[in-house]
Short mmCIF file of C-alpha atoms in Angstrom, two decimals:
data_model
loop_
_atom_site.label_atom_id
_atom_site.label_comp_id
_atom_site.label_asym_id
_atom_site.label_seq_id
_atom_site.Cartn_x
_atom_site.Cartn_y
_atom_site.Cartn_z
CA MET S 166 16.44 -0.81 -2.00
CA SER S 167 14.24 2.01 -0.79
CA SER S 168 11.24 1.10 1.29
CA SER S 169 7.62 1.42 0.22
CA ILE S 170 5.20 3.98 1.62
CA GLY S 171 3.36 0.97 3.06
CA ALA S 172 5.55 -1.03 5.45
CA ASN S 173 3.62 -4.15 4.49
CA CYS S 174 4.27 -3.46 0.77
CA THR S 175 8.05 -3.31 1.05
CA GLU S 176 8.52 -7.04 0.57
CA LEU S 177 6.34 -7.01 -2.57
CA LYS S 178 8.31 -3.99 -3.77
CA ALA S 179 11.62 -5.80 -3.18
CA ARG S 180 10.47 -8.74 -5.28
CA TYR S 181 9.23 -6.49 -8.05
CA ASP S 182 12.29 -4.19 -8.01
CA SER S 183 14.72 -7.06 -8.25
CA CYS S 184 12.79 -8.50 -11.22
CA PHE S 185 12.62 -5.08 -12.88
CA ASN S 186 16.27 -4.17 -12.35
CA LYS S 187 17.38 -7.44 -13.89
CA TRP S 188 15.02 -6.95 -16.82
CA TYR S 189 16.15 -3.35 -17.28
CA SER S 190 19.84 -4.16 -17.58
CA GLU S 191 19.59 -7.49 -19.33
CA LYS S 192 16.63 -6.99 -21.64
CA PHE S 193 15.39 -3.43 -21.96
CA LEU S 194 18.80 -1.81 -22.53
CA LYS S 195 19.47 -4.48 -25.14
CA GLY S 196 16.41 -3.52 -27.16
CA SER S 197 13.58 -5.64 -25.77
CA THR S 198 10.16 -4.02 -25.44
CA GLU S 199 8.53 -7.03 -23.80
CA THR S 200 7.89 -6.59 -20.11
CA GLU S 201 8.42 -9.50 -17.75
CA CYS S 202 7.48 -8.49 -14.23
CA GLU S 203 3.82 -7.65 -14.74
CA ASP S 204 2.38 -10.02 -12.14
CA LEU S 205 4.76 -8.83 -9.44
CA LEU S 206 4.00 -5.21 -10.28
CA LYS S 207 0.26 -5.85 -10.14
CA GLU S 208 0.49 -7.34 -6.68
CA TYR S 209 2.83 -4.63 -5.37
CA LYS S 210 0.77 -1.85 -6.91
CA ALA S 211 -2.46 -3.13 -5.35
CA CYS S 212 -0.78 -2.95 -1.96
CA VAL S 213 0.52 0.59 -2.53
CA MET S 214 -2.82 1.85 -3.84
CA THR S 215 -4.52 0.84 -0.58
CA ILE S 216 -2.06 2.94 1.41
CA ILE S 217 -2.32 5.85 -1.01
CA LYS S 218 -6.09 5.91 -0.50
CA GLU S 219 -5.70 5.69 3.26
CA LYS S 220 -3.34 8.64 3.25
CA GLN S 221 -5.58 10.47 0.78
CA ILE S 222 -2.78 10.97 -1.69
CA ASP S 223 -5.01 9.49 -4.41
CA LYS S 224 -6.86 12.78 -4.81
CA LEU S 225 -3.64 14.75 -5.15
CA LEU S 226 -2.42 12.27 -7.73
CA ALA S 227 -5.65 12.51 -9.69
CA GLU S 228 -5.25 16.30 -9.81
CA ALA S 229 -1.66 16.03 -11.00
CA ARG S 230 -2.64 13.46 -13.63
CA LYS S 231 -5.22 15.86 -15.03
CA GLU S 232 -2.46 18.30 -15.82
CA SER S 233 0.06 15.78 -17.04
CA PRO S 234 -1.46 12.35 -17.61
CA PHE S 235 0.56 9.19 -17.44
CA PRO S 236 1.07 8.52 -21.14
CA SER S 237 -0.02 4.91 -21.26
CA SER S 238 -3.36 4.94 -23.08
CA SER S 239 -2.15 2.85 -26.02
CA SER S 240 0.91 1.03 -24.70
CA THR S 241 0.97 -2.04 -22.49
CA SER S 242 -0.17 -0.79 -19.13
CA SER S 243 1.76 -1.21 -15.86
CA MET G 262 9.26 32.30 -9.97
CA LYS G 263 12.91 31.41 -9.50
CA LEU G 264 14.96 29.12 -11.66
CA PHE G 265 17.78 26.77 -10.85
CA GLN G 266 20.00 25.16 -13.48
CA PHE G 267 22.95 22.85 -13.34
CA VAL G 268 25.02 20.74 -15.73
CA HIS G 269 27.38 17.96 -14.67
CA GLN G 270 29.17 14.98 -16.16
CA TYR G 271 29.45 11.47 -14.81
CA ASN G 272 32.37 9.33 -15.90
CA TYR G 273 30.18 6.28 -16.45
CA PRO G 274 28.42 5.06 -19.58
CA TRP G 275 24.75 5.95 -19.91
CA SER G 276 23.52 2.36 -19.61
CA GLN G 277 25.14 2.09 -16.18
CA VAL G 278 23.95 5.51 -15.05
CA SER G 279 20.37 4.88 -16.14
CA ALA G 280 20.32 1.48 -14.40
CA ALA G 281 21.87 2.90 -11.22
CA ASN G 282 19.26 5.65 -11.24
CA TRP G 283 16.63 3.06 -10.29
CA GLN G 284 18.72 2.14 -7.30
CA LYS G 285 19.67 5.63 -6.22
CA TYR G 286 17.80 5.41 -2.92
CA PRO G 287 18.47 4.79 -0.17
CA ASN G 288 21.88 6.40 -0.03
CA GLU G 289 23.46 7.88 3.06
CA LYS G 290 23.67 11.35 1.52
CA CYS G 291 19.92 11.54 0.98
CA PRO G 292 18.24 10.42 4.22
CA HIS G 293 15.39 12.85 3.47
CA VAL G 294 14.09 10.46 0.80
CA LEU G 295 11.88 8.17 2.87
CA HIS G 296 10.02 5.97 0.38
CA VAL G 297 9.93 5.41 -3.37
CA ASP G 298 7.07 3.58 -5.06
CA VAL G 299 6.30 2.72 -8.66
CA LEU G 300 2.71 3.60 -9.55
CA ASN G 301 2.68 2.89 -13.29
CA ARG G 302 5.12 1.63 -15.81
CA ALA G 303 4.78 0.99 -19.52
CA VAL G 304 6.91 0.29 -22.57
CA ASP G 305 5.81 1.67 -25.91
CA PRO G 306 6.14 -1.29 -28.28
CA VAL G 307 6.76 1.00 -31.27
CA THR G 308 9.30 3.47 -29.92
CA GLY G 309 10.79 1.25 -27.20
CA VAL G 310 10.40 4.10 -24.71
CA LEU G 311 9.88 3.17 -21.06
CA THR G 312 7.69 5.51 -19.02
CA THR G 313 7.43 5.24 -15.24
CA GLU G 314 5.31 7.09 -12.72
CA ARG G 315 6.65 7.07 -9.16
CA LEU G 316 5.56 8.47 -5.85
CA ILE G 317 8.37 9.72 -3.64
CA ALA G 318 7.95 10.53 0.04
CA VAL G 319 10.44 13.05 1.39
CA GLN G 320 11.14 14.45 4.79
CA GLN G 321 10.67 18.19 4.46
CA ASN G 322 13.70 20.19 5.51
CA ALA G 323 12.29 23.67 4.95
CA PRO G 324 13.28 26.15 7.63
CA ALA G 325 11.17 25.76 10.76
CA ILE G 326 9.78 29.26 10.44
CA ILE G 327 8.32 28.52 7.00
CA MET G 328 6.85 25.22 8.15
CA LYS G 329 5.29 26.99 11.10
CA LEU G 330 3.84 29.73 8.91
CA ILE G 331 2.27 27.42 6.39
CA GLY G 332 1.42 24.64 8.80
CA GLY G 333 2.72 21.93 6.50
CA SER G 334 3.33 18.35 7.48
CA SER G 335 6.92 17.16 7.66
CA THR G 336 6.38 14.39 5.09
CA GLN G 337 5.82 15.64 1.59
CA PHE G 338 4.92 13.73 -1.56
CA VAL G 339 6.40 14.15 -5.00
CA ARG G 340 5.16 12.68 -8.27
CA GLU G 341 7.85 11.80 -10.77
CA ILE G 342 7.45 10.83 -14.41
CA SER G 343 10.49 9.40 -16.12
CA VAL G 344 10.86 8.72 -19.81
CA ILE G 345 13.70 6.54 -21.01
CA ASP G 346 14.56 6.33 -24.67
CA PRO G 347 17.08 3.50 -25.02
CA ARG G 348 17.70 4.31 -28.69
CA GLN G 349 18.57 7.95 -28.05
CA LYS G 350 20.23 6.92 -24.77
CA LYS G 351 18.39 9.57 -22.89
CA LEU G 352 16.57 9.56 -19.56
CA THR G 353 14.30 12.47 -18.67
CA MET G 354 12.67 12.81 -15.24
CA LYS G 355 10.15 15.43 -14.31
CA SER G 356 8.90 15.79 -10.79
CA ILE G 357 6.47 18.02 -9.01
CA ASN G 358 5.38 18.27 -5.40
CA LEU G 359 1.86 16.98 -4.72
CA THR G 360 1.53 18.34 -1.20
CA MET G 361 1.63 22.04 -0.34
CA SER G 362 1.43 22.80 -4.05
CA HIS G 363 -1.03 25.63 -3.47
CA LEU G 364 1.64 27.33 -1.39
CA ILE G 365 4.76 26.58 -3.30
CA SER G 366 5.48 24.50 -6.35
CA CYS G 367 8.78 23.00 -7.35
CA GLU G 368 8.95 21.54 -10.84
CA GLU G 369 12.18 19.75 -11.45
CA THR G 370 13.53 18.35 -14.71
CA VAL G 371 16.55 16.09 -14.80
CA THR G 372 18.15 14.50 -17.86
CA TYR G 373 20.91 11.94 -18.25
CA GLN G 374 22.18 11.52 -21.78
CA GLU G 375 25.10 9.79 -23.38
CA ASP G 376 27.89 12.29 -24.06
CA PRO G 377 27.83 12.69 -27.87
CA THR G 378 31.61 13.08 -27.91
CA ASP G 379 32.46 10.25 -25.52
CA ALA G 380 30.20 7.22 -24.96
CA SER G 381 31.96 6.37 -21.69
CA ARG G 382 30.50 9.52 -20.15
CA THR G 383 27.01 10.77 -19.32
CA VAL G 384 25.85 14.37 -19.34
CA PHE G 385 23.52 15.32 -16.52
CA THR G 386 21.32 18.41 -16.55
CA GLN G 387 19.04 19.59 -13.79
CA SER G 388 16.65 22.49 -13.73
CA ALA G 389 13.94 23.54 -11.34
CA ALA G 390 11.29 26.22 -11.32
CA ILE G 391 10.20 27.29 -7.86
CA THR G 392 7.05 29.36 -7.50
CA ALA G 393 5.48 30.56 -4.28
CA GLY G 394 1.71 30.82 -4.53
CA SER G 395 -0.45 33.88 -3.95
CA THR G 396 -1.17 32.91 -0.33
CA LEU G 397 2.41 33.83 0.34
CA SER G 398 2.52 36.78 -2.03
CA ARG G 399 3.98 39.25 0.46
CA MET G 400 6.79 36.91 1.25
CA ALA G 401 6.95 35.10 -2.06
CA ASN G 402 10.28 36.54 -3.08
CA TYR G 403 11.93 35.66 0.20
CA ILE G 404 10.46 32.17 0.26
CA GLU G 405 11.46 31.51 -3.33
CA ASP G 406 15.02 32.61 -2.56
CA VAL G 407 15.22 30.39 0.51
CA SER G 408 13.74 27.49 -1.45
CA VAL G 409 16.18 27.85 -4.34
CA LYS G 410 19.05 27.89 -1.86
CA ARG G 411 17.70 24.73 -0.22
CA PHE G 412 17.24 23.16 -3.62
CA GLN G 413 20.86 23.93 -4.52
CA GLN G 414 22.09 22.36 -1.29
CA ASN G 415 19.91 19.29 -1.79
CA ALA G 416 20.96 19.01 -5.44
CA ALA G 417 24.63 19.02 -4.42
CA VAL G 418 24.23 16.27 -1.81
CA GLY G 419 21.98 14.42 -4.27
CA ARG G 420 24.83 14.35 -6.79
CA GLN G 421 27.31 13.22 -4.14
CA GLY G 422 24.90 10.46 -3.16
CA PHE G 423 24.40 9.36 -6.73
CA GLN G 424 28.16 9.40 -7.35
CA MET G 425 28.52 6.91 -4.48
CA VAL G 426 25.72 4.75 -5.81
CA LEU G 427 27.39 4.77 -9.25
CA GLU G 428 30.73 3.74 -7.82
CA ARG G 429 29.13 0.82 -6.00
CA PHE G 430 27.12 -0.08 -9.04
CA ALA G 431 30.22 -0.06 -11.27
CA VAL G 432 32.00 -2.43 -8.88
CA MET G 433 28.95 -4.72 -8.91
CA ALA G 434 28.72 -4.61 -12.70
CA GLU G 435 32.42 -5.41 -13.00
CA GLY G 436 31.99 -8.27 -10.54
CA SER G 437 29.12 -9.78 -12.49
CA THR G 438 30.94 -9.38 -15.82
CA SER G 439 34.05 -11.09 -14.57
CA ALA G 440 31.93 -13.74 -12.87
CA SER G 441 30.09 -14.49 -16.09
CA SER G 442 33.28 -14.50 -18.15
CA ASP G 443 34.82 -16.85 -15.58
CA THR G 444 32.01 -19.30 -16.02
CA ALA G 445 31.96 -18.90 -19.80
#
């Protein structure tokens, strides 16, 4: 598994990734649209967002999202 | 602007390729990929399409003279949006550099799709548009050429790396299938 941008987020990422990869192969590819790793993603994402702000990548991301937004307005987020 | 295009085939079914794609890094062929993080992920309940936004940190390997000229940092950030349609068996990834984008932009599109003539194979396409910004206008042509060359080299090692990941993944998948059929 690749590491996170935040050294302290890598463990949270590992937990989330392993949940996601299992879900992807066993559920998603077999037709399920119900996500299962939301709580782990939420925790991991919160950690990453702190680092992104620290490194001031959040502004660059916001710019990029203006041009091509993440298409999640109606679907189940994150 | 300069364009790069490439088509390749992997001798693995799409489901395996698309799953292995999430575990592509780290691989020993691509040490320049430092970190990969998921920023957003959503499944459309109607279409079944999975969309993911990731942030990728890469070690810049541009020639030293260019780095010196533009004063860029050695770690660069890339935003990637991937769209996976499990019904069409197609994965599309678009990525663009977030840092140094005023100087040079590299917009890459990669697709992995089930081979319509053979479901045990996956067709891979890769294209990139590289544009040097006006700050570099006098040297834009040279810089674009150098960048396309770099991109080609990186793309080739990227494919070698992914091929290795796929081989490992196939062995793992086989292992888990035989393990589950043993217990069944």
